[in-house]
């Protein structure tokens, strides 16, 4: 079982924001308060709200019975009456993405921003560079889409494993993108606004 949802934070009401902040665990509240930017706080709160609602729908429980917290590593998890659930959270620009599964799961969403040759060289392995192609401003949207498919797959996989972003350049995502990674399932959604990838264990 793997479920995920993408949500536009512009649809998140002030009432929902206040309620979500009040119902957060102490460690999540502390994490929220460390954000200086109000938009970052909004993204975190809306992600938690959507995650709780998604889990409530799947479990048949009320949202107030769903608890979200973080491991010491920073990786989020959820509980419903003591039962631990595998979850993943991501946000970028006006969008948040949340996922829940009965095995390890990772999700990443990125808005369509410009890329550079330096970023491609720093973050991608040789196989991925061949897929994305030689950097060119003329290729624009096509190359940005390919790069973001790779980038979001990398982050989603590293969230699944719990490894840090320092491992970005060591992960080859082509088996995921080509659907040849045995033992995993992948879903990628591409729109004019964002690219989102979810990776889960079968």
Tab-separated table of C-alpha atoms in Angstrom:
chain	number	residue	atom	x	y	z
A	1	UNK	CA	0.000	0.000	0.000
A	2	UNK	CA	1.358	3.392	-1.010
A	3	UNK	CA	-0.680	6.603	-1.016
A	4	UNK	CA	0.411	10.153	-1.612
A	5	UNK	CA	-1.121	13.587	-2.078
A	6	UNK	CA	0.028	16.920	-3.499
A	7	UNK	CA	-1.493	20.074	-2.052
A	8	UNK	CA	-1.362	23.784	-2.933
A	9	UNK	CA	-0.648	25.773	0.249
A	10	UNK	CA	-2.707	28.662	-1.123
A	11	UNK	CA	-5.767	26.517	-0.331
A	12	UNK	CA	-4.743	26.141	3.327
A	13	UNK	CA	-6.902	28.395	5.501
A	14	UNK	CA	-5.801	30.425	8.520
A	15	UNK	CA	-8.200	28.404	10.678
A	16	UNK	CA	-6.557	25.148	9.532
A	17	UNK	CA	-3.123	26.636	10.169
A	18	UNK	CA	-3.939	27.624	13.759
A	19	UNK	CA	-5.576	24.261	14.521
A	20	UNK	CA	-2.651	22.302	13.064
A	21	UNK	CA	-0.040	24.303	14.987
A	22	UNK	CA	-1.935	23.827	18.261
A	23	UNK	CA	-2.176	20.062	17.752
A	24	UNK	CA	1.499	19.493	16.870
A	25	UNK	CA	3.835	17.538	19.142
A	26	UNK	CA	6.264	19.661	21.155
A	27	UNK	CA	9.225	18.661	18.999
A	28	UNK	CA	7.306	19.533	15.816
A	29	UNK	CA	6.285	22.898	17.314
A	30	UNK	CA	9.928	23.603	18.134
A	31	UNK	CA	10.906	22.689	14.577
A	32	UNK	CA	8.200	25.020	13.242
A	33	UNK	CA	9.394	27.898	15.411
A	34	UNK	CA	12.933	27.559	14.070
A	35	UNK	CA	11.695	28.648	10.656
A	36	UNK	CA	12.216	32.380	10.203
A	37	UNK	CA	10.110	32.630	7.039
A	38	UNK	CA	6.310	32.596	7.458
A	39	UNK	CA	5.910	30.719	4.148
A	40	UNK	CA	8.168	27.928	5.455
A	41	UNK	CA	5.961	27.666	8.553
A	42	UNK	CA	2.891	27.523	6.316
A	43	UNK	CA	4.431	24.738	4.217
A	44	UNK	CA	5.299	22.662	7.282
A	45	UNK	CA	1.878	23.107	8.893
A	46	UNK	CA	-0.048	22.376	5.704
A	47	UNK	CA	2.074	19.269	5.073
A	48	UNK	CA	1.332	17.954	8.562
A	49	UNK	CA	-2.378	18.700	8.160
A	50	UNK	CA	-2.614	16.883	4.810
A	51	UNK	CA	-0.605	13.937	6.113
A	52	UNK	CA	-2.913	13.520	9.114
A	53	UNK	CA	-5.987	13.695	6.874
A	54	UNK	CA	-4.535	11.139	4.453
A	55	UNK	CA	-3.720	8.714	7.269
A	56	UNK	CA	-7.142	9.245	8.845
A	57	UNK	CA	-8.830	8.403	5.542
A	58	UNK	CA	-6.772	5.226	5.150
A	59	UNK	CA	-7.143	4.054	8.758
A	60	UNK	CA	-10.748	5.074	9.332
A	61	UNK	CA	-9.680	7.026	12.432
A	62	UNK	CA	-10.156	10.679	13.322
A	63	UNK	CA	-7.351	13.101	12.455
A	64	UNK	CA	-6.854	13.953	16.154
A	65	UNK	CA	-5.846	10.314	16.734
A	66	UNK	CA	-2.992	10.632	14.234
A	67	UNK	CA	0.290	11.798	15.752
A	68	UNK	CA	3.238	13.043	13.681
A	69	UNK	CA	6.767	13.376	15.036
A	70	UNK	CA	10.410	13.153	13.986
A	71	UNK	CA	13.161	10.659	14.737
A	72	UNK	CA	16.463	12.098	16.070
A	73	UNK	CA	17.724	11.901	12.474
A	74	UNK	CA	14.934	14.288	11.441
A	75	UNK	CA	13.004	11.655	9.494
A	76	UNK	CA	9.242	12.013	10.149
A	77	UNK	CA	6.969	9.206	11.297
A	78	UNK	CA	3.325	8.912	12.305
A	79	UNK	CA	1.396	6.877	14.850
A	80	UNK	CA	-2.233	5.867	15.171
A	81	UNK	CA	-2.952	4.444	18.628
A	82	UNK	CA	0.655	3.329	18.973
A	83	UNK	CA	0.943	1.775	15.506
A	84	UNK	CA	3.891	3.333	13.675
A	85	UNK	CA	3.448	4.293	10.023
A	86	UNK	CA	6.040	5.050	7.342
A	87	UNK	CA	5.613	8.579	6.003
A	88	UNK	CA	7.474	11.140	3.941
A	89	UNK	CA	7.003	14.890	3.515
A	90	UNK	CA	8.289	17.398	0.959
A	91	UNK	CA	7.536	21.004	0.056
A	92	UNK	CA	8.653	23.446	-2.604
A	93	UNK	CA	7.217	26.789	-3.641
A	94	UNK	CA	3.429	26.714	-3.282
A	95	UNK	CA	3.243	22.931	-3.051
A	96	UNK	CA	3.546	20.259	-0.400
A	97	UNK	CA	3.635	16.518	-1.003
A	98	UNK	CA	2.973	13.805	1.579
A	99	UNK	CA	3.120	10.016	1.367
A	100	UNK	CA	2.267	7.080	3.620
A	101	UNK	CA	3.007	3.383	3.140
A	102	UNK	CA	3.216	0.105	5.030
A	103	UNK	CA	6.924	-0.096	4.126
A	104	UNK	CA	9.723	2.468	3.659
A	105	UNK	CA	8.681	5.445	1.537
A	106	UNK	CA	10.226	8.626	0.146
A	107	UNK	CA	8.692	11.604	-1.661
A	108	UNK	CA	10.150	14.770	-3.144
A	109	UNK	CA	8.563	17.677	-4.977
A	110	UNK	CA	10.427	20.481	-6.731
A	111	UNK	CA	9.069	23.529	-8.504
A	112	UNK	CA	10.399	24.342	-11.944
A	113	UNK	CA	13.345	26.615	-11.373
A	114	UNK	CA	16.376	27.228	-13.560
A	115	UNK	CA	19.259	24.778	-13.599
A	116	UNK	CA	22.920	25.239	-14.422
A	117	UNK	CA	25.792	23.187	-15.803
A	118	UNK	CA	27.511	23.460	-12.402
A	119	UNK	CA	24.486	21.925	-10.646
A	120	UNK	CA	24.282	19.079	-13.165
A	121	UNK	CA	28.011	18.355	-12.793
A	122	UNK	CA	27.872	18.478	-8.989
A	123	UNK	CA	24.751	16.399	-8.337
A	124	UNK	CA	24.492	13.830	-11.140
A	125	UNK	CA	26.402	10.631	-11.855
A	126	UNK	CA	27.558	9.780	-15.392
A	127	UNK	CA	24.432	7.744	-16.297
A	128	UNK	CA	22.167	10.573	-15.161
A	129	UNK	CA	24.205	13.188	-17.046
A	130	UNK	CA	23.785	11.111	-20.209
A	131	UNK	CA	20.000	11.026	-19.625
A	132	UNK	CA	19.721	14.774	-18.950
A	133	UNK	CA	22.104	15.629	-21.784
A	134	UNK	CA	24.652	18.353	-22.367
A	135	UNK	CA	23.553	21.589	-20.723
A	136	UNK	CA	22.023	24.099	-23.133
A	137	UNK	CA	19.794	27.137	-22.578
A	138	UNK	CA	18.058	26.258	-25.854
A	139	UNK	CA	16.747	22.964	-24.488
A	140	UNK	CA	15.065	24.784	-21.583
A	141	UNK	CA	11.896	23.000	-20.461
A	142	UNK	CA	12.837	19.547	-21.775
A	143	UNK	CA	16.167	19.474	-19.975
A	144	UNK	CA	14.715	20.977	-16.788
A	145	UNK	CA	12.077	18.220	-16.709
A	146	UNK	CA	14.677	15.478	-17.115
A	147	UNK	CA	16.909	17.040	-14.472
A	148	UNK	CA	14.026	17.344	-11.993
A	149	UNK	CA	12.991	13.738	-12.622
A	150	UNK	CA	16.506	12.719	-11.601
A	151	UNK	CA	16.745	15.190	-8.701
A	152	UNK	CA	13.370	14.267	-7.162
A	153	UNK	CA	14.117	10.548	-7.554
A	154	UNK	CA	17.418	11.049	-5.720
A	155	UNK	CA	15.827	12.929	-2.831
A	156	UNK	CA	12.887	10.517	-2.622
A	157	UNK	CA	15.234	7.525	-2.474
A	158	UNK	CA	17.486	9.140	0.162
A	159	UNK	CA	14.411	9.957	2.259
A	160	UNK	CA	13.361	6.309	1.947
A	161	UNK	CA	16.763	5.101	3.176
A	162	UNK	CA	17.164	7.892	5.744
A	163	UNK	CA	20.528	8.951	4.286
A	164	UNK	CA	21.480	12.605	3.988
A	165	UNK	CA	21.750	14.754	0.884
A	166	UNK	CA	25.533	14.415	1.027
A	167	UNK	CA	24.941	11.087	-0.752
A	168	UNK	CA	23.201	12.733	-3.741
A	169	UNK	CA	26.062	12.244	-6.202
A	170	UNK	CA	26.542	8.594	-5.145
A	171	UNK	CA	22.976	7.535	-6.020
A	172	UNK	CA	22.206	6.432	-9.590
A	173	UNK	CA	18.475	6.943	-10.162
A	174	UNK	CA	18.316	5.572	-13.719
A	175	UNK	CA	17.083	2.121	-12.615
A	176	UNK	CA	14.157	3.894	-10.908
A	177	UNK	CA	13.418	6.182	-13.847
A	178	UNK	CA	13.575	3.221	-16.253
A	179	UNK	CA	11.413	1.128	-13.881
A	180	UNK	CA	14.097	-1.541	-13.619
A	181	UNK	CA	14.846	-1.196	-9.892
A	182	UNK	CA	13.742	-4.537	-8.445
A	183	UNK	CA	11.988	-4.405	-5.096
A	184	UNK	CA	10.815	-0.810	-5.533
A	185	UNK	CA	7.851	0.958	-7.050
A	186	UNK	CA	8.041	4.504	-8.408
A	187	UNK	CA	5.543	7.134	-9.455
A	188	UNK	CA	6.435	10.449	-11.070
A	189	UNK	CA	4.011	13.307	-11.720
A	190	UNK	CA	5.093	16.104	-14.057
A	191	UNK	CA	3.112	19.334	-14.466
A	192	UNK	CA	3.850	22.848	-15.695
A	193	UNK	CA	4.411	23.887	-12.051
A	194	UNK	CA	6.340	21.009	-10.477
A	195	UNK	CA	7.854	17.538	-10.704
A	196	UNK	CA	7.083	15.062	-7.900
A	197	UNK	CA	8.527	11.574	-7.426
A	198	UNK	CA	7.504	8.898	-4.926
A	199	UNK	CA	9.606	5.781	-4.305
A	200	UNK	CA	8.444	2.924	-2.101
A	201	UNK	CA	9.436	-0.636	-1.312
A	202	UNK	CA	7.172	-3.277	-2.795
